[in-house]
Coordinates of C-alpha atoms in Angstrom, one line a residue:
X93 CA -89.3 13.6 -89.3
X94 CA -91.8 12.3 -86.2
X95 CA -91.7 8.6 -88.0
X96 CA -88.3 8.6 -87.9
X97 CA -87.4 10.1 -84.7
X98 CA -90.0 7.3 -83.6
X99 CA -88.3 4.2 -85.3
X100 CA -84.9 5.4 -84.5
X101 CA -86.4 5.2 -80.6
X102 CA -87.7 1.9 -81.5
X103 CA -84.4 0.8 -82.8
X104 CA -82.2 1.8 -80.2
X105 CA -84.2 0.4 -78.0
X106 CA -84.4 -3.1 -79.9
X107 CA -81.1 -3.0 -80.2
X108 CA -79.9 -2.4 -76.7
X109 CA -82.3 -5.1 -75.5
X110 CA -80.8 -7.9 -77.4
X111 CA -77.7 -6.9 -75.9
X112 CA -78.5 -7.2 -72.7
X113 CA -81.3 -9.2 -72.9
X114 CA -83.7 -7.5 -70.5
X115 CA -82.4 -8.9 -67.4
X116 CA -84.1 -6.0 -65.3
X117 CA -85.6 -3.8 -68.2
X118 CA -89.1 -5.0 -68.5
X119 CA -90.4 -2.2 -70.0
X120 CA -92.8 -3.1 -73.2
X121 CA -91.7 -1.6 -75.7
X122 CA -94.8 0.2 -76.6
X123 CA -94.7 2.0 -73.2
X124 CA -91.6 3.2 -73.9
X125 CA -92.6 4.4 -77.6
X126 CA -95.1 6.8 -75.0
X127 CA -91.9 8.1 -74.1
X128 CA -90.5 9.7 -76.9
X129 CA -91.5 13.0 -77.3
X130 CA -92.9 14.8 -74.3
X131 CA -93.5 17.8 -72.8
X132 CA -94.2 19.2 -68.8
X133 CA -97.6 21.0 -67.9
X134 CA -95.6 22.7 -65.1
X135 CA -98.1 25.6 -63.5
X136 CA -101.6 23.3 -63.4
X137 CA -100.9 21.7 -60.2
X138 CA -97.7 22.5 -59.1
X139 CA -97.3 24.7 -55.6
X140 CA -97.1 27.7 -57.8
X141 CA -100.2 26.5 -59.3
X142 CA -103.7 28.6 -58.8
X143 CA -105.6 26.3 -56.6
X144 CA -109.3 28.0 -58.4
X145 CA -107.9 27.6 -62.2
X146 CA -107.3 23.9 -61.1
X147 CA -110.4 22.3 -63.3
X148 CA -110.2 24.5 -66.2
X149 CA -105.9 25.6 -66.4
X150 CA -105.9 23.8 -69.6
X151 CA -108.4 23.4 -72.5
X152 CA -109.0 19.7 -74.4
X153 CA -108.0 22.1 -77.6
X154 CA -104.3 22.2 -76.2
X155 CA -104.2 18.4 -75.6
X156 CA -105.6 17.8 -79.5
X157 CA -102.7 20.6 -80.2
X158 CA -100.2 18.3 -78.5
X159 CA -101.3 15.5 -80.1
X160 CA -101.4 16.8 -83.7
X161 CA -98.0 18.5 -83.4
X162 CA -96.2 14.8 -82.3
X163 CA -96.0 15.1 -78.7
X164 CA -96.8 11.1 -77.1
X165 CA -96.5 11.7 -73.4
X166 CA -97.2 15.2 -70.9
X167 CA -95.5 15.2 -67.6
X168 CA -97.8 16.4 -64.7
X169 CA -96.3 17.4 -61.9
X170 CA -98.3 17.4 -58.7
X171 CA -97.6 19.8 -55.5
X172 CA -97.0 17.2 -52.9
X173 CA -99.5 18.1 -50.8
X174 CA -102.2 18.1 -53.6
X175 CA -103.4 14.5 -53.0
X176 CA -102.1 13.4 -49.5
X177 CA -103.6 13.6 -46.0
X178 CA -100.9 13.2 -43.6
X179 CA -103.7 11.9 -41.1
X180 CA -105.6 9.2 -43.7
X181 CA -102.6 8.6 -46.2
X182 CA -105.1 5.8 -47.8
X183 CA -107.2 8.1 -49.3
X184 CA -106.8 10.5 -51.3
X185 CA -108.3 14.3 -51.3
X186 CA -110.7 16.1 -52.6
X187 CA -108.5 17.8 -55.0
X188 CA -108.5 14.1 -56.7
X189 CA -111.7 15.2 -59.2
X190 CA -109.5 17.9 -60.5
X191 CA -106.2 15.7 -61.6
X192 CA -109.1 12.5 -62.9
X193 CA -110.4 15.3 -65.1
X194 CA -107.0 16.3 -66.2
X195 CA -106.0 12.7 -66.9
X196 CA -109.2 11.7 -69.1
X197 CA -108.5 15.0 -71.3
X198 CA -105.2 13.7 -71.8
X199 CA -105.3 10.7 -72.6
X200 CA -108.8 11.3 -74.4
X201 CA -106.4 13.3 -76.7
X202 CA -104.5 10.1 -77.3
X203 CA -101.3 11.2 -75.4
X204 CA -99.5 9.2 -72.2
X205 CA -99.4 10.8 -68.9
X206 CA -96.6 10.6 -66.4
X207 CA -98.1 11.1 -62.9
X208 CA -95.3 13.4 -60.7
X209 CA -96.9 13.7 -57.1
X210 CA -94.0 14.8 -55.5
X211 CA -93.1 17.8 -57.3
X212 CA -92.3 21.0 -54.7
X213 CA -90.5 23.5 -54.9
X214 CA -86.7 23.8 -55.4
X215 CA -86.4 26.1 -52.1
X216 CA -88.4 23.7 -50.0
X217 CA -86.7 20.4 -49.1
X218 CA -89.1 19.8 -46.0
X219 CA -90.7 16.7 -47.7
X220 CA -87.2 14.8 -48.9
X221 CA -86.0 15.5 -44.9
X222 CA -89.1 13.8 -43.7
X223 CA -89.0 10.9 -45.9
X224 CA -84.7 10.5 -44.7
X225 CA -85.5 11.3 -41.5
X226 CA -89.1 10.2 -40.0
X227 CA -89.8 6.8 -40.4
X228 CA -93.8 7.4 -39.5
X229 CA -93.6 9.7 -42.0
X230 CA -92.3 7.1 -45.3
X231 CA -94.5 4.6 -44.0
X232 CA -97.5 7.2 -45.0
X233 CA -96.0 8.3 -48.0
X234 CA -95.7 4.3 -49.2
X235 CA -99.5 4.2 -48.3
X236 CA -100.3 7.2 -50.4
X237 CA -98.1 6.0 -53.2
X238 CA -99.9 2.9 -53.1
X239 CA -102.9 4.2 -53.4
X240 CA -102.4 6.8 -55.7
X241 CA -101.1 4.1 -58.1
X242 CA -104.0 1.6 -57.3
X243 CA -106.6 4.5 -58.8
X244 CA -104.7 5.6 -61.7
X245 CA -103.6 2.1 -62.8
X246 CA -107.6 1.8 -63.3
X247 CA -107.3 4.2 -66.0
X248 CA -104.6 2.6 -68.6
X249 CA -101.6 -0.2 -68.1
X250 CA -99.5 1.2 -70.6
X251 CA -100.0 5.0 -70.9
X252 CA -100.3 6.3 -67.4
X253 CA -96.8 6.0 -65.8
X254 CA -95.8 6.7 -62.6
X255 CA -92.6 8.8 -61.1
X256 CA -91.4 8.4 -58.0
X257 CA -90.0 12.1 -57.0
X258 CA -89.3 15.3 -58.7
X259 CA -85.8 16.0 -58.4
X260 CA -84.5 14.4 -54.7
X261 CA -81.9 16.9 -53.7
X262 CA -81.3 17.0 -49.9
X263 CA -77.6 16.5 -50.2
X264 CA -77.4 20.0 -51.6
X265 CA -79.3 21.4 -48.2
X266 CA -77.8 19.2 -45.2
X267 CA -75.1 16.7 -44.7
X268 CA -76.5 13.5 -45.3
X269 CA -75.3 10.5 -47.9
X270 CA -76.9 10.1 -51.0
X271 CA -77.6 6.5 -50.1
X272 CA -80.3 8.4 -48.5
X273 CA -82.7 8.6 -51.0
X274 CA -81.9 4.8 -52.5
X275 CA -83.0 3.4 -49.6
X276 CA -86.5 5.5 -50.3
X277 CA -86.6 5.2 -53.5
X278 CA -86.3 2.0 -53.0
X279 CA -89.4 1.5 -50.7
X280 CA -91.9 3.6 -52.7
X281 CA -91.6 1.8 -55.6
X282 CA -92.4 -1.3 -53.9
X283 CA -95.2 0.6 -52.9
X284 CA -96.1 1.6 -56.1
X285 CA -95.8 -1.4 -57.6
X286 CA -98.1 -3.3 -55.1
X287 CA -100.8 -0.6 -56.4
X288 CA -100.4 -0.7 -60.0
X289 CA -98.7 -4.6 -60.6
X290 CA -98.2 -3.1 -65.1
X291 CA -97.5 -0.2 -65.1
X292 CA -93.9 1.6 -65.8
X293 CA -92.6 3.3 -63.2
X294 CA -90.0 6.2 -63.6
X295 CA -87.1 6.2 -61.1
X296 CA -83.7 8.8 -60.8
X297 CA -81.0 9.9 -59.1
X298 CA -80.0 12.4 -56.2
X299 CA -78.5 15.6 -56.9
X300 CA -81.5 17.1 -58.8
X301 CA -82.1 14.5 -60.9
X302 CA -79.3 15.1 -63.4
X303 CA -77.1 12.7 -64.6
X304 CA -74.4 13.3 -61.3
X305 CA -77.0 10.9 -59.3
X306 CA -78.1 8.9 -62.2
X307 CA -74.9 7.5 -62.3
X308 CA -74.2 6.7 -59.1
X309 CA -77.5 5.1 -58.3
X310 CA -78.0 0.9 -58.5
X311 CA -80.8 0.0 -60.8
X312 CA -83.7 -1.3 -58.7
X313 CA -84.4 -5.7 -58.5
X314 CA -88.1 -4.7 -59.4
X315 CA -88.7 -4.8 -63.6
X316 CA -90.9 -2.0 -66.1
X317 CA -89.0 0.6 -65.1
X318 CA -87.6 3.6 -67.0
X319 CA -84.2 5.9 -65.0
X320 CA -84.9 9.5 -65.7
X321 CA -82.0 12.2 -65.4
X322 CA -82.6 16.0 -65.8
X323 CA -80.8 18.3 -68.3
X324 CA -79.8 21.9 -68.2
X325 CA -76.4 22.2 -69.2
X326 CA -74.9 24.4 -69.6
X327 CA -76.7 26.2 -67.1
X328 CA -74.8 29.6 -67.8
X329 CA -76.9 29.4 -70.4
X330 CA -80.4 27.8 -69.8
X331 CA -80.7 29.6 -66.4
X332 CA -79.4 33.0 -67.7
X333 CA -81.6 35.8 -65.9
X334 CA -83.6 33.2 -63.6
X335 CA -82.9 35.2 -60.3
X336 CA -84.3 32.4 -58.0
X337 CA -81.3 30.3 -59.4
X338 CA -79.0 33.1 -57.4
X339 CA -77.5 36.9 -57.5
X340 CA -74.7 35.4 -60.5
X341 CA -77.4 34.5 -63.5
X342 CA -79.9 37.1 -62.4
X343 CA -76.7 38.9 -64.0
X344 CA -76.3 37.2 -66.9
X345 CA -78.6 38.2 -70.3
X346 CA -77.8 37.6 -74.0
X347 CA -75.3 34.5 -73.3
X348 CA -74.6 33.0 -76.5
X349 CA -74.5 29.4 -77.5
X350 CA -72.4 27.9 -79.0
X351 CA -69.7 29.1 -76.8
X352 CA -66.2 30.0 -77.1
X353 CA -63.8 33.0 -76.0
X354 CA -64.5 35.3 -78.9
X355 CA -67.9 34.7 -78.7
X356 CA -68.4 35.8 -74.6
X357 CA -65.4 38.5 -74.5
X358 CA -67.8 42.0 -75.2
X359 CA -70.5 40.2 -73.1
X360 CA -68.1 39.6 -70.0
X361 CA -66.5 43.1 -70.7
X362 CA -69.8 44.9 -70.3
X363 CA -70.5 43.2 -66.6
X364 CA -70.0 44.8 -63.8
X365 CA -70.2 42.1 -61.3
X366 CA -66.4 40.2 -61.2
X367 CA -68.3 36.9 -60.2
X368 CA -70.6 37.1 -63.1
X369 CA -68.1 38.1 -65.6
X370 CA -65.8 35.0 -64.1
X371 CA -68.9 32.6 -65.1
X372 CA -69.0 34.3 -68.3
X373 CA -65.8 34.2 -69.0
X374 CA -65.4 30.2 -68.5
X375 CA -68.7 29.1 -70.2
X376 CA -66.9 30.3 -72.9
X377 CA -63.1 28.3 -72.5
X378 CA -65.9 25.3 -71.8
X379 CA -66.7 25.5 -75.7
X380 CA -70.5 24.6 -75.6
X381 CA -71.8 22.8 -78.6
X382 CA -73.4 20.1 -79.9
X383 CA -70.3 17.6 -79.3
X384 CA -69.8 18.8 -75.9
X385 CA -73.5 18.0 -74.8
X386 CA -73.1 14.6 -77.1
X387 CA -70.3 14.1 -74.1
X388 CA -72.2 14.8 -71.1
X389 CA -75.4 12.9 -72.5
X390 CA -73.5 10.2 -73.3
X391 CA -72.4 9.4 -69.8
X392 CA -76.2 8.9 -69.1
X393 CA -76.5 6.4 -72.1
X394 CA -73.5 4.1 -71.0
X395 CA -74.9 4.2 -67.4
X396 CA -77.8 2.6 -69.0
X397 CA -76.0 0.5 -71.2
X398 CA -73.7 -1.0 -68.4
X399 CA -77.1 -1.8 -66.1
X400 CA -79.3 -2.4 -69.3
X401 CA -82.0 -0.5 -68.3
X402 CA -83.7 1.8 -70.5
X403 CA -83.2 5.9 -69.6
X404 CA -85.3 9.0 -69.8
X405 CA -84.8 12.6 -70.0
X406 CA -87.9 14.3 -68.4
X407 CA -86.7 17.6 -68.8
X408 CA -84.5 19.9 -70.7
X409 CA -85.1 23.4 -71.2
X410 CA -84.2 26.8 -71.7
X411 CA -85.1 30.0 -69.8
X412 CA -86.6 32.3 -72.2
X413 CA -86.4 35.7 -70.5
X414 CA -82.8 37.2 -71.2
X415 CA -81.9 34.8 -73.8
X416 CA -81.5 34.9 -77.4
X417 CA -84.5 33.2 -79.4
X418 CA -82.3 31.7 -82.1
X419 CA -79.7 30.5 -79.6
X420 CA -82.4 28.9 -77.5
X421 CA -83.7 26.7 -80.8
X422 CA -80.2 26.2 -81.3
X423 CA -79.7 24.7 -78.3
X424 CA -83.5 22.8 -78.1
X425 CA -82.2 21.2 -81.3
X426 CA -78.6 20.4 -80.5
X427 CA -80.0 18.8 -76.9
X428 CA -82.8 16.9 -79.0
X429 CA -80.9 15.6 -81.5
X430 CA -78.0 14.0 -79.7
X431 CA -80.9 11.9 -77.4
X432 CA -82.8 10.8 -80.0
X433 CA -79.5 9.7 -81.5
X434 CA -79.0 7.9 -78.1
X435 CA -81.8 6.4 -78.7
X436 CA -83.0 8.6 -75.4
X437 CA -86.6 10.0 -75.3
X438 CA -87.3 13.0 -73.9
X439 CA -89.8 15.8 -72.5
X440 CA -89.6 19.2 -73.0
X441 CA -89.2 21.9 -69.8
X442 CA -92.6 23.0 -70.6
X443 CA -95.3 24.0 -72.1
X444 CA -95.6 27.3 -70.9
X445 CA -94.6 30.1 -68.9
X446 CA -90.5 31.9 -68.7
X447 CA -89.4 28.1 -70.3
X448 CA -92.4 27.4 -72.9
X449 CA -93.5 26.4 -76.5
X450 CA -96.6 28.4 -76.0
X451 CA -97.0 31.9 -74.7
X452 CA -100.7 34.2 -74.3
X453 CA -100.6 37.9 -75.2
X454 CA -102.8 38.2 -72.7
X455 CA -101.1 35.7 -69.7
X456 CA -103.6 36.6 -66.8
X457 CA -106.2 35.2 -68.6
X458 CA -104.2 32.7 -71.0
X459 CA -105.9 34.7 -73.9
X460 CA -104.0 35.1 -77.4
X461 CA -101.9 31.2 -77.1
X462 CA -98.6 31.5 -79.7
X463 CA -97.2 28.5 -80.5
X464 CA -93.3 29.0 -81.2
X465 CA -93.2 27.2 -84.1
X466 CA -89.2 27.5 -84.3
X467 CA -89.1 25.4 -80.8
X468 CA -91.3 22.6 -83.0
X469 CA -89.2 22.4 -85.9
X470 CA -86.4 22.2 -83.3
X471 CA -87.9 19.5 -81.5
X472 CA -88.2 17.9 -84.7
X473 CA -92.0 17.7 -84.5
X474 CA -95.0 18.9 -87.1
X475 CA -95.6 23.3 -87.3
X476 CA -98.6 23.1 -88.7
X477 CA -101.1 22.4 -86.3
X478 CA -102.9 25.6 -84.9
X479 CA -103.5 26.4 -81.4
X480 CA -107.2 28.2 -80.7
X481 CA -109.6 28.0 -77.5
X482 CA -111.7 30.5 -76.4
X483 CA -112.4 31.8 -72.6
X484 CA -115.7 33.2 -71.2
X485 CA -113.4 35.9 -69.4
X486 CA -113.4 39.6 -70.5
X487 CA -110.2 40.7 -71.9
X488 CA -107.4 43.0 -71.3
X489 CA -107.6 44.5 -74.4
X490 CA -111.6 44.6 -74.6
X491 CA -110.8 47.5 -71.4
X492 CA -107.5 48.9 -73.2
X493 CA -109.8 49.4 -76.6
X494 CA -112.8 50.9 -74.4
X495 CA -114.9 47.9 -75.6
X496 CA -115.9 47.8 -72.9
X497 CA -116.2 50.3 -69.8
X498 CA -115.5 47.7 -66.7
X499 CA -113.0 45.6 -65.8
X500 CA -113.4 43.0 -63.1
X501 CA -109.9 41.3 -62.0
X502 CA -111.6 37.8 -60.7
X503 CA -109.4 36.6 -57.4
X504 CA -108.5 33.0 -58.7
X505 CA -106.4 35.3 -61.0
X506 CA -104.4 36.9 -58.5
X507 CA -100.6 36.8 -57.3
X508 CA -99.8 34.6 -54.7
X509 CA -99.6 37.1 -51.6
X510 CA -96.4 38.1 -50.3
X511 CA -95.1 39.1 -47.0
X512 CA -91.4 40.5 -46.1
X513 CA -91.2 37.6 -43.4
X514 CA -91.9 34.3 -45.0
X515 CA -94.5 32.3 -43.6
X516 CA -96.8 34.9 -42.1
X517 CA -99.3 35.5 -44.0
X518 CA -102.0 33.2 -45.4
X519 CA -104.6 34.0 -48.3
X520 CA -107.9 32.0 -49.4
X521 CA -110.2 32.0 -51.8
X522 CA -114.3 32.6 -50.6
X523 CA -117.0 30.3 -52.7
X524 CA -120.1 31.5 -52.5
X525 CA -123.2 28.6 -52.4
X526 CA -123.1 28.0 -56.0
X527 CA -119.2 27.1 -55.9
X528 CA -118.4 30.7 -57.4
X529 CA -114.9 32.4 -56.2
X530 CA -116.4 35.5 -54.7
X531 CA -113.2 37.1 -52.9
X532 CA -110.5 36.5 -50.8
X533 CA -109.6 36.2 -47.6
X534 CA -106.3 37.5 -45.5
X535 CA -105.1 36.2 -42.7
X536 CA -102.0 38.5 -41.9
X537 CA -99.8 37.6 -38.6
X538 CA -96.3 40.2 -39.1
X539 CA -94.5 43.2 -38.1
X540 CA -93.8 44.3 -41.2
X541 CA -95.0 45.0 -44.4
X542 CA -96.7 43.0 -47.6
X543 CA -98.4 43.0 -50.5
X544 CA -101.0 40.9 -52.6
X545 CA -100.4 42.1 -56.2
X546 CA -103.6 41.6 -58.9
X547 CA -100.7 40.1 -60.7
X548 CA -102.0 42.0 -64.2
X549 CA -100.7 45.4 -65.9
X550 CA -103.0 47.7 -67.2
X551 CA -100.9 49.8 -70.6
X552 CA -102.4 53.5 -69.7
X553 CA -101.5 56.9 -71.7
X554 CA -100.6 60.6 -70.5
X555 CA -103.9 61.5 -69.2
X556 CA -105.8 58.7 -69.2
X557 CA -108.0 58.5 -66.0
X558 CA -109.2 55.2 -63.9
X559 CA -110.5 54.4 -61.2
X560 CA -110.2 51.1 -58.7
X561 CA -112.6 49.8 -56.8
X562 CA -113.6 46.9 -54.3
X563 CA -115.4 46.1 -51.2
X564 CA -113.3 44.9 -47.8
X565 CA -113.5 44.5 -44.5
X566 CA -110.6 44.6 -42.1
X567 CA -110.0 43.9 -38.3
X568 CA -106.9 43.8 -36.7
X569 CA -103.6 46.4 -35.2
X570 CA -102.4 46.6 -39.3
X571 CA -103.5 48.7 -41.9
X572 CA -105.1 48.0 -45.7
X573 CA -104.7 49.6 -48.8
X574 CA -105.9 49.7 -52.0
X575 CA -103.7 51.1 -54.7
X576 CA -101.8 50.7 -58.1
X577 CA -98.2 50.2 -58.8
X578 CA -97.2 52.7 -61.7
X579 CA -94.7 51.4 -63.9
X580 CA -92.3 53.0 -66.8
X581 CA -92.1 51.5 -70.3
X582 CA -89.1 49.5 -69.1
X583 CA -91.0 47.7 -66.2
X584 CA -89.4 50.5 -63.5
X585 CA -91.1 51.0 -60.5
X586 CA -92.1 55.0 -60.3
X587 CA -94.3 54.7 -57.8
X588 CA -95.6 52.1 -55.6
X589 CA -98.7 53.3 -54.1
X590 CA -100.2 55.4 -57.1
X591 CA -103.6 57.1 -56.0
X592 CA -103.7 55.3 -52.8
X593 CA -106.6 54.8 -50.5
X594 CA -106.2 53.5 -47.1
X595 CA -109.3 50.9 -45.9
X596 CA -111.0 51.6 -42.4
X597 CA -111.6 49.3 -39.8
X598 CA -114.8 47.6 -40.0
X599 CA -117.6 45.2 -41.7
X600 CA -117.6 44.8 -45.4
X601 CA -118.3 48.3 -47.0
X602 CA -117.3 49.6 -50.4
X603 CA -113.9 50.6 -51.2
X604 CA -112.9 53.5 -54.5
X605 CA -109.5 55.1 -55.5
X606 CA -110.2 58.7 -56.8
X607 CA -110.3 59.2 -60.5
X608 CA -106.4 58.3 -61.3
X609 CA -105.1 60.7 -64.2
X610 CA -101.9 58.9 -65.6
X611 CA -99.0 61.4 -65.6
X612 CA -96.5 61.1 -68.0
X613 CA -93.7 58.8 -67.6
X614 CA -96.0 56.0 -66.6
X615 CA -96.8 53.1 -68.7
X616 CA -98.4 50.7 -67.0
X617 CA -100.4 50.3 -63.8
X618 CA -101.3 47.2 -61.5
X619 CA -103.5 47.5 -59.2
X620 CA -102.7 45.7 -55.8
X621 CA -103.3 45.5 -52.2
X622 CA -100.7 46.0 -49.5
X623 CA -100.4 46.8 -46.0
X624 CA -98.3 46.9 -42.4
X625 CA -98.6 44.8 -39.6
X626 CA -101.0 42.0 -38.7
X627 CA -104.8 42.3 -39.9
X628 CA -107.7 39.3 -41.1
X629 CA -109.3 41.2 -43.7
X630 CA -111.5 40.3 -46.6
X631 CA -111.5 41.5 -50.3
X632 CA -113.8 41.3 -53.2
X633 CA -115.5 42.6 -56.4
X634 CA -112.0 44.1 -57.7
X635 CA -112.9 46.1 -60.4
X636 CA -111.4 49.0 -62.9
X637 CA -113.6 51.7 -64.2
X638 CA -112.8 53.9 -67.3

């Protein structure tokens, strides 16, 4: 299957340059053979990423995983702040030893890399608005690019490839022309190219990336590049349950694909939301399948066809939480099949979290990896490679079993902190002199209340008894406590300050919960802290205790 996936790539390829006889393709062909079957590592260095798991998110054993099962290329996508200094845009930060180190493993492993260093967060356009908006501003970002591109060229000409931006979308937040981001685009790449003079860059449209943009962008004059276009359709179905996509799909679960009437009515009968059942109700007069996605992909292919330039889908993928398993590989597969038969290559939406080919029975420390072995055969790649590494961390289930009597929750590990106002509180990690994450610090600035979750459920029994513990200190006109949040066996909130105790004002001193005897009803527990109003606080050493 992965030779011939690979020589119908080859083939299409071939065969669409001799038609147009490469006039602004450019691309060697064995670059683009790189770009066949690919896959995103989306929460290593992304904004959502854990700044403290940055060196060690991902194990070499993965990458030889990756390798073995018939992936060529891994997308990385950088947070855009990761690498740039505003105020010395020529060099690049610290943070630079972490993503060399990620880089080597990969391509160590034998696989491509494409480098994504502007890759933020959907809700947070601030970066686009500069770049339309603030001339100083581009000018710095074509410096960075530059010399972003000048280091990593260093490391290979043909497998490290370089991508302008993540999904450009600022027509979709304020009134401006999509010409916008051409005009950009357009600069940066001359930037990038100036910086790395052979290797492919990977260029795209506005709106999102998907193929709305692609096809009203001009190819670029520069050569050795690929046009990349985004693919989630339909989105009733990929993005069923995602609640950051909106109120209407954190409505939606068990959408089925294929689509049709029949095959939605008991599903849209059961809603009780009218907009949600509407959207229902139409994905399934829209008669997903495999022909209608051969449609919509096809308008991508003929857009490069017409500019003969050769395209790229860097990601496709399905949301895994409130969807059906075998409809999602039916999907994967139908999606898949039709670019390959483009003569499209392709990287998956990722390789792990609520979209991935890999989850951990064990998540807060990536403990336990299963491969889905049903998304491989549906990517039409090898299922027999097997997936172990091992982690120095205690386990989940080591406490759970009583293996062992102490728990300690390291901080790197913990939920990103969250406030009821946005933007007002700050949180960062404490290194002792050996480089060792020893706690955390708070820097809390509100009039109302927040939380910074440990981010891990503990299973508990009727009767069971724990204990929490920590040291803090605390200054400031809020308040600090530590607590759990009990949980039912559906994931219901019963009670969101379980045996609560409230910290004291003060230098660093030791902090217990009494002896917490689980009542019944209550499934899991997570232990957190939260609090009210503004404080600077910091917290270590959290700990459970059978």
């Amino acid at each position: 299957m992965k030779t011939f996936c690979l020589t119908l790539f080859f083939t299409a390829y071939l065969t669409f340059s001799a038609v147009c006889d490469q006039p602004n393709a450019g691309v060697p062909p064995k670059n683009l053979s790189f770009l066949s079957h690919g896959i995103n590592l989306n929460d290593w260095f992304t904004p959502w990423a854990k700044p403290d798991t940055y060196w060690d998110a991902f194990h070499p054993e993965e990458a030889a995983f990756l390798k073995l099962a018939g992936f060529t290329v891994c997308r990385l996508p950088l947070a855009p702040d990761l690498l740039f200094d505003s105020s010395n845009p020529g060099t690049l930060s610290p943070n630079l030893r972490y993503v060399d180190h990620a880089v080597r493993l990969l391509l160590n492993a034998g696989l491509a890399v494409i480098l994504d260093p502007i890759h933020g967060s959907s809700s947070d356009a601030t970066w686009e608005h500069r770049l339309a908006h603030d001339p100083s501003f581009l000018t710095k970002v074509e410096i960075y690019w530059q010399a972003l591109a000048r280091h990593f060229a260093k490391f290979s000409s043909d497998r490290i490839f370089f991508e302008v931006m993540n999904e450009p979308h600022l027509t979709a937040i304020e009134k401006i022309d999509p010409s916008w981001w051409a005009a950009v685009q357009q600069k940066l790449v001359v930037a990038i190219r100036k910086g790395a003079p052979f290797n492919t860059i990977i260029a795209t449209g506005e709106k999102w990336g998907g193929i709305d943009g692609l096809v009203e962008l001009k190819p670029l004059p520069e050569r050795n590049i690929v046009y990349s276009f985004h693919w989630y359709e339909p989105f009733t179905f990929t993005h069923q349950g995602a609640v950051w996509t909106g109120p209407i799909q954190a409505e939606l679960h068990n959408v089925p694909y294929p689509s049709s009437p029949d095959a939605v009515a008991s599903l849209a009968e059961s809603l009780a939301d009218s907009r949600a059942r509407q959207r229902v109700l139409n994905y399934g007069k829209e008669r997903w399948n495999i022909k209608r996605i051969r449609a919509g992909l096809e308008r991508a292919a003929t857009w490069g066809q017409s500019n003969r330039v050769p395209i790229f889908c860097g990601e496709f993928g399905a949301y895994r939480k409130d969807s059906n398993e075998k409809d999602r590989v039916k999907w994967l597969s139908d999606v898949r099949q039709v670019l390959e038969s483009l003569g499209i290559g392709w990287a998956m939406w990722d390789y792990e979290t609520d979209f991935g080919l890999v989850t951990f029975s064990e998540p807060f420390w990536r403990r336990g990896p299963h491969v889905d072995k049903d998304y491989l055969q549906a990517l039409g790649l090898d299922t027999r490679p097997t997936l172990t590494f091992t982690s120095g961390d205690p386990t989940l289930s080591d406490f759970v079993t009583g293996r062992i009597r102490t728990l300690t929750l390291p901080a790197q590990y913990w939920s990103r902190l969250w406030t009821r106002e946005a933007g007002t509180g700050k949180s960062h990690v404490i290194f002792n002199t050996q480089g060792e994450v020893t706690g955390l610090k708070l820097k809390i600035r509100t009039a109302q209340d927040w939380a910074l979750p440990s981010g891990v459920r503990i299973p508990v029994v009727t009767g069971e008894k724990l204990r929490l513990l920590s040291t803090a200190s605390l200054t400031g006109t809020g308040s600090l406590r530590l607590e759990f949040v009990a949980r039912d066996k559906t994931g219901r909130v019963v009670n969101w300050s379980f045996d609560s105790v409230k910290v004291t004002q003060g230098t660093s001193h030791k902090i217990e919960t009494g002896v917490a005897v689980i009542p019944p009803g209550v499934a899991t527990l997570e232990p957190r802290w939260s609090g009210q109003l503004s404080i600077d606080a910091t917290v270590a050493n959290l700990k459970l205790e059978h």
